[in-house]
Short mmCIF file of C-alpha atoms in Angstrom, two decimals:
data_model
loop_
_atom_site.label_atom_id
_atom_site.label_comp_id
_atom_site.label_asym_id
_atom_site.label_seq_id
_atom_site.Cartn_x
_atom_site.Cartn_y
_atom_site.Cartn_z
CA LYS A 24 -7.44 4.70 -36.31
CA ILE A 25 -9.80 7.42 -35.16
CA GLN A 26 -10.72 5.67 -31.91
CA TYR A 27 -7.19 6.31 -30.61
CA VAL A 28 -7.77 10.08 -30.60
CA LEU A 29 -11.54 10.25 -30.05
CA ASP A 30 -12.83 10.08 -26.50
CA ILE A 31 -16.24 11.72 -26.08
CA PRO A 32 -16.13 12.16 -22.25
CA SER A 33 -12.72 13.83 -22.50
CA LEU A 34 -13.97 16.07 -25.29
CA ILE A 35 -16.95 17.07 -23.16
CA ILE A 36 -14.64 17.93 -20.22
CA VAL A 37 -12.80 20.42 -22.45
CA VAL A 38 -15.58 21.83 -24.63
CA LEU A 39 -18.68 22.29 -22.45
CA PRO A 40 -17.21 24.43 -19.63
CA THR A 41 -15.31 26.51 -22.18
CA ILE A 42 -18.42 27.22 -24.24
CA TYR A 43 -20.50 27.93 -21.13
CA TYR A 44 -18.01 30.51 -19.87
CA VAL A 45 -17.54 32.23 -23.23
CA ILE A 46 -21.28 32.54 -23.88
CA SER A 47 -21.84 33.80 -20.32
CA VAL A 48 -19.16 36.48 -20.59
CA HIS A 49 -19.17 37.46 -24.28
CA GLY A 50 -22.73 36.65 -25.38
CA TRP A 51 -24.17 34.64 -28.23
CA LYS A 52 -23.31 37.14 -30.97
CA ASN A 53 -19.58 37.17 -30.25
CA TYR A 54 -19.61 33.41 -29.76
CA GLY A 55 -21.25 33.02 -33.19
CA ASN A 56 -18.71 35.41 -34.73
CA SER A 57 -15.95 33.29 -33.19
CA TRP A 58 -17.23 30.28 -35.10
CA LYS A 59 -17.33 32.36 -38.28
CA ALA A 60 -13.68 33.24 -37.69
CA LEU A 61 -12.78 29.63 -36.88
CA LEU A 62 -14.40 28.42 -40.08
CA GLY A 63 -12.59 31.00 -42.16
CA SER A 64 -14.88 33.94 -42.95
CA VAL A 65 -13.30 36.80 -40.96
CA LYS A 66 -14.24 39.32 -43.67
CA ASN A 67 -17.95 38.62 -43.08
CA ILE A 68 -17.71 39.92 -39.51
CA ASP A 69 -18.68 43.57 -39.03
CA LYS A 70 -15.70 45.85 -38.29
CA SER A 71 -17.27 46.97 -35.00
CA GLN A 72 -17.47 43.33 -33.88
CA LEU A 73 -13.86 42.38 -34.64
CA GLU A 74 -12.40 43.41 -31.27
CA PRO A 75 -15.10 41.66 -29.16
CA THR A 76 -14.73 38.58 -31.36
CA ARG A 77 -10.95 38.66 -30.89
CA LEU A 78 -11.42 38.75 -27.11
CA CYS A 79 -13.93 35.90 -27.33
CA LEU A 80 -11.46 33.80 -29.34
CA ARG A 81 -8.70 34.61 -26.86
CA ASP A 82 -10.87 33.30 -24.02
CA LEU A 83 -11.98 30.24 -26.01
CA GLY A 84 -8.37 29.27 -26.65
CA ASN A 85 -7.09 29.96 -23.16
CA LEU A 86 -9.96 28.19 -21.43
CA SER A 87 -9.81 25.13 -23.65
CA LEU A 88 -6.13 24.80 -22.78
CA ILE A 89 -6.86 25.24 -19.06
CA TRP A 90 -9.65 22.65 -19.13
CA GLY A 91 -7.38 20.29 -21.06
CA ILE A 92 -4.76 20.58 -18.32
CA LEU A 93 -7.37 20.13 -15.58
CA GLY A 94 -8.76 17.07 -17.36
CA THR A 95 -5.26 15.61 -17.50
CA PHE A 96 -4.83 16.17 -13.77
CA VAL A 97 -8.19 14.57 -12.99
CA GLY A 98 -7.33 11.59 -15.23
CA ALA A 99 -3.94 11.21 -13.56
CA ILE A 100 -5.47 11.37 -10.09
CA LEU A 101 -8.06 8.74 -10.98
CA MET A 102 -5.38 6.55 -12.57
CA LEU A 103 -3.05 6.84 -9.58
CA ARG A 104 -5.91 6.11 -7.20
CA GLU A 105 -6.51 2.82 -8.99
CA MET A 106 -2.83 2.13 -9.74
CA GLU A 107 -2.79 -1.30 -8.13
CA SER A 108 -5.60 -2.63 -10.30
CA VAL A 109 -4.17 -0.87 -13.37
CA LEU A 110 -0.80 -2.58 -12.90
CA ARG A 111 -2.41 -5.92 -12.11
CA GLN A 112 -4.39 -5.83 -15.36
CA GLY A 113 -1.42 -4.54 -17.35
CA SER A 114 -3.43 -1.61 -18.65
CA LEU A 115 -1.18 1.29 -17.65
CA PHE A 116 -0.65 2.75 -21.13
CA PRO A 117 -4.35 3.00 -22.09
CA ALA A 118 -5.00 4.69 -18.76
CA VAL A 119 -2.20 7.20 -19.44
CA ALA A 120 -3.54 7.79 -22.95
CA ILE A 121 -7.02 8.61 -21.64
CA SER A 122 -5.44 10.89 -19.06
CA LEU A 123 -3.53 12.82 -21.73
CA ILE A 124 -6.25 13.07 -24.37
CA THR A 125 -7.91 16.08 -22.70
CA LEU A 126 -4.62 17.97 -22.95
CA PHE A 127 -4.47 17.03 -26.64
CA TYR A 128 -7.97 18.44 -27.20
CA GLY A 129 -7.11 21.60 -25.28
CA ILE A 130 -3.98 22.19 -27.36
CA ILE A 131 -5.82 21.59 -30.65
CA PHE A 132 -8.60 24.06 -29.76
CA TYR A 133 -6.05 26.56 -28.47
CA MET A 134 -4.12 26.45 -31.74
CA LEU A 135 -7.29 26.85 -33.82
CA CYS A 136 -8.35 29.86 -31.76
CA LEU A 137 -4.84 31.34 -31.91
CA VAL A 138 -4.82 31.21 -35.71
CA SER A 139 -8.29 32.76 -35.96
CA LYS A 140 -7.42 35.45 -33.41
CA SER A 141 -4.31 36.33 -35.43
CA ARG A 142 -6.40 36.65 -38.60
CA ILE A 143 -8.76 39.03 -36.80
CA GLU A 144 -5.83 41.07 -35.48
CA ARG A 145 -4.49 41.35 -39.02
CA GLN A 146 -7.94 42.47 -40.19
CA LEU A 147 -8.03 45.11 -37.42
CA VAL A 148 -4.72 46.57 -38.60
CA GLU A 149 -5.91 46.89 -42.22
#
């Protein structure tokens, strides 16, 4: 079931700060080229833009992983702060699942960016 792996607030914790940073540092053009690379059209990116796009993808992947880890820590802290009520209600495992879902999102985005970055690096060598 999709609701087991879809949590919009956790997704926002990972995606929004990552996108904000990447656009602030690399600009809209490189961010747009990153999406072209993620969706599979690396050959449509201008040769002069491949290296900046590779750096943008590197930062997208690394930051999504970092925000995933931070989201997991925040979820664990909130869960531990309310541990008595969590144990009383018998809802420990759903609380742990919500705590870990940000890490899951971070790893997924990291892997997608890693694959796209590798395709760009291969294109740079050719």
